Coordinates of C-alpha atoms in Angstrom, one line a residue:
Chain A
M1 CA 331.3 154.3 83.6
Y2 CA 328.4 152.1 81.7
G3 CA 328.5 155.7 79.9
Q4 CA 332.0 155.1 78.8
F5 CA 331.3 151.7 77.7
P6 CA 327.7 150.4 77.8
L7 CA 327.6 146.6 78.6
D8 CA 324.3 146.2 76.2
A9 CA 325.2 147.6 73.9
P10 CA 329.2 148.3 73.1
G11 CA 329.1 149.2 69.6
E12 CA 326.5 152.2 70.1
G13 CA 329.0 153.1 73.1
F14 CA 332.1 154.4 70.8
G15 CA 330.8 155.9 68.8
L16 CA 332.5 156.3 64.9
L17 CA 335.8 158.3 66.3
Q18 CA 337.0 158.3 63.4
P19 CA 336.6 157.2 59.5
A20 CA 336.8 154.0 57.9
G21 CA 340.7 153.0 56.0
A22 CA 342.0 156.2 57.1
T23 CA 345.4 155.6 57.8
P24 CA 347.6 154.3 60.5
P25 CA 349.6 156.8 62.8
A26 CA 353.2 156.3 62.5
T27 CA 354.3 152.8 64.0
A28 CA 355.6 153.9 67.8
N29 CA 358.3 152.6 69.8
R30 CA 355.8 150.1 72.0
L31 CA 354.9 147.4 73.7
A32 CA 351.0 146.6 73.8
I33 CA 350.0 144.2 76.3
V34 CA 346.5 142.8 76.7
L35 CA 346.8 141.3 80.1
F36 CA 343.9 138.8 80.5
S37 CA 345.4 136.3 82.7
G38 CA 345.9 136.5 86.2
T39 CA 347.2 133.7 86.6
I40 CA 351.4 133.7 88.5
D41 CA 353.4 131.6 85.5
K42 CA 351.4 134.5 83.0
L43 CA 351.0 137.6 85.6
M44 CA 355.0 136.7 85.2
S45 CA 355.6 136.7 81.8
A46 CA 354.0 139.4 81.1
S47 CA 356.2 141.6 83.9
I48 CA 359.5 140.3 82.3
M49 CA 358.6 141.3 78.9
A50 CA 357.5 144.6 80.2
T51 CA 360.8 145.1 81.8
G52 CA 362.8 143.9 78.8
A53 CA 360.6 145.9 76.6
A54 CA 361.4 149.5 78.9
A55 CA 365.2 148.3 79.5
M56 CA 365.9 149.1 75.9
G57 CA 363.3 152.0 75.6
M58 CA 360.6 151.5 74.7
D59 CA 357.2 152.7 76.0
V60 CA 354.8 150.1 77.7
E61 CA 351.4 149.9 77.6
I62 CA 349.6 147.7 80.1
F63 CA 345.6 147.2 80.0
L64 CA 343.7 144.9 81.9
T65 CA 340.8 142.6 81.5
N66 CA 338.9 139.7 83.0
W67 CA 341.3 137.8 85.5
G68 CA 344.4 140.4 84.3
A69 CA 342.4 143.3 86.1
L70 CA 341.1 140.9 89.4
A71 CA 344.9 140.0 89.8
F72 CA 345.7 143.4 90.7
R73 CA 342.8 144.0 93.1
K74 CA 345.3 145.5 96.5
G75 CA 346.5 142.3 98.0
D76 CA 345.3 139.8 96.4
H77 CA 349.1 139.4 94.3
R78 CA 350.5 138.1 97.7
A79 CA 348.3 135.2 98.5
N80 CA 348.2 133.9 94.7
K81 CA 349.4 131.1 93.3
R82 CA 347.3 130.7 90.4
V83 CA 349.3 128.3 88.1
S84 CA 347.7 127.9 84.3
A85 CA 344.8 124.6 85.0
S86 CA 346.8 122.5 81.7
Y87 CA 349.8 122.6 83.8
A88 CA 348.6 122.2 87.2
D89 CA 351.6 119.6 87.9
Y90 CA 354.0 121.4 88.2
Q91 CA 352.1 123.9 90.1
S92 CA 354.8 122.7 93.3
V93 CA 357.5 122.7 91.4
L94 CA 357.4 126.2 89.2
L95 CA 356.4 127.6 93.2
E96 CA 359.5 125.5 94.8
Q97 CA 362.0 127.0 92.1
M98 CA 361.2 130.2 92.4
A99 CA 362.0 130.4 96.4
A100 CA 364.9 129.0 95.4
K101 CA 366.7 131.0 93.1
H102 CA 365.3 134.2 94.9
V103 CA 363.3 135.6 91.2
S104 CA 361.0 138.0 92.2
S105 CA 358.5 138.4 92.2
W106 CA 356.0 139.7 88.7
M107 CA 355.1 143.3 91.0
E108 CA 357.9 143.6 92.1
N109 CA 359.1 143.3 87.7
L110 CA 356.1 145.2 86.9
E111 CA 357.7 148.1 89.4
G112 CA 361.5 148.0 88.8
A113 CA 360.0 149.0 85.0
K114 CA 358.5 151.8 86.3
E115 CA 361.6 153.4 87.5
I116 CA 363.4 152.4 84.6
G117 CA 360.8 153.6 82.0
N118 CA 357.3 154.7 80.6
V119 CA 354.6 151.8 81.9
H120 CA 351.6 153.7 81.9
I121 CA 349.2 150.6 83.2
A122 CA 345.6 151.1 82.3
A123 CA 341.8 148.6 83.4
C124 CA 339.2 147.4 81.6
S125 CA 336.5 149.8 82.0
H126 CA 333.7 146.7 81.7
T127 CA 335.5 144.6 83.5
M128 CA 335.9 146.9 86.3
T129 CA 332.0 147.2 85.9
L130 CA 331.7 143.6 85.5
F131 CA 333.1 142.8 88.6
D132 CA 331.9 146.3 90.7
L133 CA 335.4 148.0 91.4
E134 CA 336.5 150.8 91.4
L135 CA 340.0 152.0 90.6
S136 CA 340.8 152.3 94.6
D137 CA 339.6 148.8 94.7
L138 CA 343.5 148.2 92.6
E139 CA 347.2 148.3 93.8
P140 CA 348.4 151.5 93.1
I141 CA 350.1 150.6 90.3
V142 CA 347.4 150.7 88.7
D143 CA 347.6 154.2 86.4
E144 CA 343.6 154.4 86.0
V145 CA 340.7 153.1 83.8
T146 CA 340.2 153.3 80.5
G147 CA 337.8 152.0 77.5
V148 CA 339.1 149.4 75.2
A149 CA 338.8 152.0 72.7
A150 CA 342.0 154.0 74.7
F151 CA 343.9 151.1 74.6
I152 CA 343.0 150.1 71.2
E153 CA 344.2 153.7 69.9
R154 CA 347.6 153.3 71.9
A155 CA 347.3 149.3 70.3
R156 CA 347.2 150.0 66.5
D157 CA 350.3 152.0 66.1
S158 CA 352.7 149.9 68.8
A159 CA 356.0 148.6 67.3
M160 CA 354.0 145.4 69.3
T161 CA 351.6 144.4 70.8
L162 CA 350.6 140.7 73.0
Y163 CA 347.7 139.4 74.2
I164 CA 348.5 137.3 77.2
Chain B
M1 CA 373.2 132.3 82.0
Y2 CA 372.5 134.4 85.8
G3 CA 375.2 137.2 84.6
Q4 CA 372.7 137.7 81.2
F5 CA 369.5 137.9 83.3
P6 CA 369.3 138.0 87.0
L7 CA 366.2 136.5 88.3
D8 CA 366.4 139.1 91.3
A9 CA 366.8 141.7 89.0
P10 CA 365.6 142.1 85.9
G11 CA 366.0 145.9 85.4
E12 CA 368.9 146.5 86.1
G13 CA 370.2 143.3 84.2
F14 CA 369.4 144.8 81.0
G15 CA 371.8 148.3 80.8
L16 CA 369.3 150.6 78.9
L17 CA 369.8 149.4 74.7
Q18 CA 368.9 152.3 73.5
P19 CA 367.3 155.9 74.6
A20 CA 364.0 156.2 75.6
G21 CA 362.2 157.2 72.4
A22 CA 364.2 156.1 69.9
T23 CA 362.8 155.7 66.2
P24 CA 362.3 151.6 66.3
P25 CA 363.3 150.1 62.8
A26 CA 361.5 149.5 59.3
T27 CA 359.0 146.4 59.8
A28 CA 360.6 143.5 58.3
N29 CA 359.4 141.3 57.1
R30 CA 359.0 138.6 59.6
L31 CA 357.0 136.8 61.9
A32 CA 357.8 136.7 66.0
I33 CA 356.0 134.2 68.0
V34 CA 356.1 134.0 71.7
L35 CA 355.5 130.2 72.3
F36 CA 355.1 129.8 76.1
S37 CA 352.2 127.1 75.8
G38 CA 353.7 123.8 76.3
T39 CA 350.4 121.4 75.1
I40 CA 350.0 120.1 71.6
D41 CA 346.8 122.0 70.6
K42 CA 348.8 125.0 70.9
L43 CA 352.0 123.7 69.7
M44 CA 350.5 122.5 66.4
S45 CA 348.8 125.5 66.1
A46 CA 352.2 127.4 66.2
S47 CA 353.8 125.1 63.8
I48 CA 351.0 125.4 61.0
M49 CA 351.0 129.4 61.9
A50 CA 355.5 129.1 61.3
T51 CA 354.6 126.6 59.1
G52 CA 352.2 129.3 57.0
A53 CA 354.8 132.3 57.4
A54 CA 357.7 130.2 56.2
A55 CA 356.1 129.0 53.2
M56 CA 355.1 132.4 52.5
G57 CA 359.0 133.4 52.8
M58 CA 358.3 135.7 56.3
D59 CA 361.3 134.2 58.4
V60 CA 360.0 132.9 61.5
E61 CA 361.8 134.0 64.5
I62 CA 359.7 131.2 67.9
F63 CA 360.8 132.4 71.3
L64 CA 360.1 129.5 74.2
T65 CA 359.2 130.3 77.3
N66 CA 357.7 128.8 80.6
W67 CA 355.5 125.5 79.1
G68 CA 356.8 125.9 76.2
A69 CA 360.6 125.6 76.5
L70 CA 359.7 122.2 78.2
A71 CA 357.8 120.6 76.4
F72 CA 361.6 120.5 73.8
R73 CA 363.2 118.5 76.3
K74 CA 364.5 116.0 74.0
G75 CA 362.1 113.7 74.0
D76 CA 359.4 115.1 75.8
H77 CA 357.4 115.3 72.4
R78 CA 357.0 112.4 71.9
A79 CA 354.8 111.6 75.2
N80 CA 353.0 114.6 75.4
K81 CA 349.8 114.2 74.8
R82 CA 348.9 116.7 76.9
V83 CA 345.9 119.5 76.1
S84 CA 344.5 122.5 77.1
A85 CA 343.1 122.2 80.9
S86 CA 339.7 124.0 79.7
Y87 CA 338.8 121.8 76.4
A88 CA 340.3 118.2 78.5
D89 CA 336.8 116.7 77.1
Y90 CA 338.0 116.7 74.1
Q91 CA 341.2 115.1 74.6
S92 CA 340.8 111.9 72.9
V93 CA 339.0 113.5 70.3
L94 CA 342.1 115.8 69.3
L95 CA 344.3 112.8 69.6
E96 CA 341.9 110.6 67.4
Q97 CA 341.3 112.9 64.4
M98 CA 345.3 113.4 64.4
A99 CA 345.7 109.9 64.3
A100 CA 342.8 109.1 62.3
K101 CA 343.6 112.6 59.6
H102 CA 347.5 111.7 59.5
V103 CA 348.5 114.9 60.3
S104 CA 352.0 115.3 60.9
S105 CA 352.9 116.5 64.4
W106 CA 354.5 119.4 65.4
M107 CA 358.4 118.7 65.5
E108 CA 357.6 117.2 62.1
N109 CA 355.3 120.6 61.4
L110 CA 357.9 122.9 62.5
E111 CA 361.4 120.7 61.0
G112 CA 359.8 120.9 57.6
A113 CA 360.0 124.9 58.2
K114 CA 363.3 125.1 58.9
E115 CA 364.3 123.8 55.8
I116 CA 361.7 125.6 53.7
G117 CA 362.3 128.8 55.2
N118 CA 364.6 130.6 58.0
V119 CA 363.5 130.0 61.0
H120 CA 365.2 130.7 64.3
I121 CA 363.7 129.1 67.2
A122 CA 365.9 129.9 71.1
A123 CA 364.6 129.8 74.2
C124 CA 364.3 132.0 76.9
S125 CA 367.4 132.3 80.0
H126 CA 365.9 133.3 82.4
T127 CA 363.3 130.0 82.0
M128 CA 366.3 127.9 81.6
T129 CA 367.7 128.7 84.7
L130 CA 364.0 128.4 86.5
F131 CA 364.2 124.5 85.8
D132 CA 367.3 124.3 85.8
L133 CA 368.4 123.4 81.6
E134 CA 370.9 123.6 79.5
L135 CA 370.6 123.6 75.5
S136 CA 371.6 120.0 75.4
D137 CA 369.0 119.2 77.2
L138 CA 366.6 120.3 74.1
E139 CA 365.8 118.8 70.8
P140 CA 367.8 119.7 69.0
I141 CA 366.0 121.6 66.2
V142 CA 366.4 124.7 68.7
D143 CA 369.2 126.7 68.1
E144 CA 370.1 129.3 70.7
V145 CA 369.0 130.0 74.5
T146 CA 369.4 134.0 74.9
G147 CA 367.3 136.4 76.8
V148 CA 363.9 138.6 76.4
A149 CA 366.2 141.5 75.3
A150 CA 367.8 139.5 72.1
F151 CA 364.0 138.4 71.0
I152 CA 362.4 142.2 71.7
E153 CA 364.6 143.8 69.1
R154 CA 363.5 141.2 66.8
A155 CA 360.3 141.1 67.2
R156 CA 359.8 144.7 67.5
D157 CA 360.1 145.3 64.1
S158 CA 358.6 141.8 62.4
A159 CA 355.1 142.3 60.5
M160 CA 353.7 139.9 63.2
T161 CA 353.9 139.3 66.3
L162 CA 351.5 135.7 68.3
Y163 CA 351.9 135.3 72.3
I164 CA 350.2 131.8 71.9
Chain C
M1 CA 340.3 120.8 51.6
Y2 CA 343.5 118.6 51.2
G3 CA 343.8 120.3 47.9
Q4 CA 344.5 123.5 50.4
F5 CA 346.5 122.7 53.6
P6 CA 347.1 119.4 52.7
L7 CA 347.2 118.0 56.8
D8 CA 350.1 115.3 56.4
A9 CA 352.5 117.5 54.2
P10 CA 352.0 120.6 55.0
G11 CA 354.7 122.0 53.7
E12 CA 354.4 121.5 50.1
G13 CA 350.5 123.2 50.8
F14 CA 351.6 126.2 50.1
G15 CA 354.1 126.5 48.2
L16 CA 356.3 129.1 47.7
L17 CA 354.2 132.6 47.0
Q18 CA 356.6 134.7 47.2
P19 CA 360.3 135.5 47.2
A20 CA 361.9 135.0 50.4
G21 CA 362.7 138.6 52.4
A22 CA 360.6 140.3 50.1
T23 CA 359.3 143.7 51.5
P24 CA 356.0 143.6 53.0
P25 CA 354.0 146.3 52.0
A26 CA 352.6 149.3 54.3
T27 CA 350.5 149.0 57.7
A28 CA 346.9 148.9 56.9
N29 CA 343.9 149.9 59.4
R30 CA 342.8 146.4 60.3
L31 CA 343.0 144.1 63.4
A32 CA 343.1 141.1 63.0
I33 CA 342.5 138.1 65.4
V34 CA 343.0 134.9 65.5
L35 CA 340.8 133.0 67.4
F36 CA 341.6 129.5 68.7
S37 CA 340.2 129.4 72.3
G38 CA 336.6 128.7 72.8
T39 CA 335.7 129.6 76.2
I40 CA 333.4 132.7 77.0
D41 CA 335.4 134.1 78.9
K42 CA 337.5 134.6 75.8
L43 CA 334.5 135.0 73.0
M44 CA 334.1 138.2 75.2
S45 CA 337.5 139.6 74.8
A46 CA 337.3 138.7 71.4
S47 CA 334.1 140.2 70.4
I48 CA 335.2 143.4 72.5
M49 CA 338.1 144.1 71.4
A50 CA 336.0 143.3 67.4
T51 CA 334.0 146.0 68.0
G52 CA 336.0 148.7 70.1
A53 CA 338.3 148.1 66.5
A54 CA 335.6 148.4 64.0
A55 CA 334.0 151.4 66.0
M56 CA 337.4 152.8 65.4
G57 CA 337.1 152.6 61.5
M58 CA 339.7 150.0 61.0
D59 CA 338.6 147.2 59.2
V60 CA 338.8 144.0 61.6
E61 CA 339.9 140.5 60.1
I62 CA 339.0 137.0 62.4
F63 CA 340.2 133.6 61.7
L64 CA 338.3 130.7 63.6
T65 CA 341.6 127.5 64.4
N66 CA 340.5 124.8 66.9
W67 CA 337.8 126.1 70.1
G68 CA 337.9 128.9 68.7
A69 CA 336.0 127.0 65.3
L70 CA 334.4 124.6 67.3
A71 CA 332.4 127.5 69.6
F72 CA 330.9 128.8 66.1
R73 CA 329.4 125.4 64.8
K74 CA 325.3 125.9 65.3
G75 CA 323.5 126.7 67.8
D76 CA 326.4 125.6 70.8
H77 CA 327.1 129.6 71.6
R78 CA 323.9 129.3 73.5
A79 CA 324.6 126.0 75.1
N80 CA 328.3 127.5 75.6
K81 CA 328.6 128.2 78.9
R82 CA 332.4 126.8 79.4
V83 CA 335.3 129.6 81.0
S84 CA 339.2 128.9 81.1
A85 CA 339.3 126.4 83.6
S86 CA 342.3 128.8 85.1
Y87 CA 339.4 130.1 86.4
A88 CA 336.7 127.3 87.1
D89 CA 336.1 128.5 90.5
Y90 CA 334.6 131.6 88.7
Q91 CA 332.7 130.4 86.3
S92 CA 329.2 131.1 88.4
V93 CA 330.4 134.7 89.4
L94 CA 331.0 135.6 85.8
L95 CA 327.8 134.3 84.4
E96 CA 325.4 135.6 87.9
Q97 CA 328.0 139.4 86.5
M98 CA 326.7 139.1 83.2
A99 CA 323.8 137.7 83.6
A100 CA 322.4 140.8 86.7
K101 CA 324.6 144.2 84.3
H102 CA 322.8 142.9 81.2
V103 CA 325.4 142.3 79.5
S104 CA 325.4 140.8 75.8
S105 CA 327.1 137.9 73.9
W106 CA 329.3 137.7 72.5
M107 CA 327.7 136.2 69.6
E108 CA 326.0 139.9 70.0
N109 CA 328.8 141.5 70.3
L110 CA 330.1 140.7 66.9
E111 CA 327.2 141.0 64.9
G112 CA 327.1 144.6 66.4
A113 CA 330.4 144.6 65.3
K114 CA 329.3 143.8 61.1
E115 CA 326.5 146.0 61.1
I116 CA 328.7 148.9 62.0
G117 CA 332.3 148.1 60.1
N118 CA 333.9 145.7 57.9
V119 CA 334.7 142.3 59.0
H120 CA 335.5 139.3 58.2
I121 CA 335.6 136.5 60.2
A122 CA 337.6 132.9 58.7
A123 CA 336.9 129.8 59.6
C124 CA 340.7 127.6 59.5
S125 CA 340.5 124.5 56.8
H126 CA 342.6 122.6 58.1
T127 CA 340.2 122.4 62.1
M128 CA 337.8 122.4 59.8
T129 CA 338.9 119.1 57.9
L130 CA 340.3 118.2 61.6
F131 CA 337.0 117.8 62.4
D132 CA 334.9 116.2 59.7
L133 CA 332.9 120.3 59.5
E134 CA 331.8 121.4 57.0
L135 CA 331.2 126.0 56.5
S136 CA 327.6 125.1 56.6
D137 CA 327.7 123.3 60.6
L138 CA 329.0 127.1 61.6
E139 CA 327.1 129.5 62.3
P140 CA 325.9 132.2 59.3
I141 CA 328.2 134.8 61.1
V142 CA 331.2 133.0 59.6
D143 CA 332.0 134.6 56.1
E144 CA 334.2 131.5 55.1
V145 CA 336.6 128.7 55.1
T146 CA 340.1 129.5 54.3
G147 CA 343.7 128.4 55.0
V148 CA 346.4 129.6 57.4
A149 CA 348.9 131.1 54.5
A150 CA 345.0 133.3 53.6
F151 CA 345.3 134.7 57.3
I152 CA 349.1 136.3 57.1
E153 CA 348.5 137.1 54.6
R154 CA 346.0 139.7 56.0
A155 CA 347.2 139.9 59.6
R156 CA 351.5 140.6 58.4
D157 CA 349.9 144.6 57.3
S158 CA 347.6 144.5 59.9
A159 CA 348.4 147.9 62.6
M160 CA 347.6 145.0 65.3
T161 CA 347.4 141.5 65.9
L162 CA 346.0 139.2 68.6
Y163 CA 346.3 135.5 68.9
I164 CA 343.4 135.4 71.3

């Protein structure tokens, strides 16, 4: 993976893929998400955005980085009760309300989104190298490991991009 | 509200609103904001972005989810001194500097933005159901409660979208 | 700086720069980033996005606000070990892994991005006023201090915008 995205020399690792100032392609009906966070409030939010977009006929491209990638480690999602630290005082209320309302989990939402639409989930190679992870360490819902260039290629002609 | 966006079956709740792969509409001169956070540093940032965009002739569409929706509960904004937990050590500095500089509040900024431009604020139906809230529980600056599909419809042809 | 962006009357400070509803310009091959956060996990993520985009021939426009601006104060980056509070338990793992893998710092990444591409970094005038900062207080990698209107002008025709 170092060959794809060397951690010690990110600039050289990319090469110039196209000339500077080139015209970007026309906008595609796609939602691109950088999923940086691994708290269940943000994972839930991302999964709902992805589900909504898929139901509206949009392609969805999700790029898992940092804590977002760690949240997809096998089995992690069943134990994850992490809530954004800024709202730690709401953690028990959130968990109780989600249980009381029988809210489907963020993982179930993403599985549902994949069933109804074209949803592609990639984990960031930089993050995977940093935390010594392989694709086989992640839940099967993750399609592949890619570099940031591959994500940007997909995101820059997307109708909508969110950094979550 | 469950009919609009069932918490236990988000996929079915949407239906397919348009065929997959359809061309998105041309870009509109609009700023779309998902306001997920409820800390005053992020609320202030969102209100300044909205004000700037409105002053530049852009329409502004704000979608309140999770902690962002809770921050608009009636009266909450007058007591809210919550600052991002990652910068908790700066809370007193931030509050003191805002007082010393006579900075207008984020709510005043949003009210000003509504006066000079076309600013629409909607609360996420999913969040409202989860926390047992009705539109009448929120500040009057909130225009309505809508599902995520309605927001995506507005955001995907926006010139600029921010997840805050 | 108050003349450019009065803190107590943001609406009046802008003026109407163009008529409401005007058509936005065609999309430019540019990545726009609002860098609100000052934790090293998010700074690293922003620097990798910027590096990737620059290597792909995209222009990059970075707008430093709030904690993001404070992270660029002279010398601050060498001492900064701040990690998102939601993942405080991973702080030592992150720092150890970055040291073990010889990961270049986020500042080195940004310097590299500036060498290979057209990367412009501006600090938010509102934030600078709030914290009594001048351009000379920031690292030389920051090109100028501008108002939010100048950033939105650049962001709204960008192919991709991220709020980090």
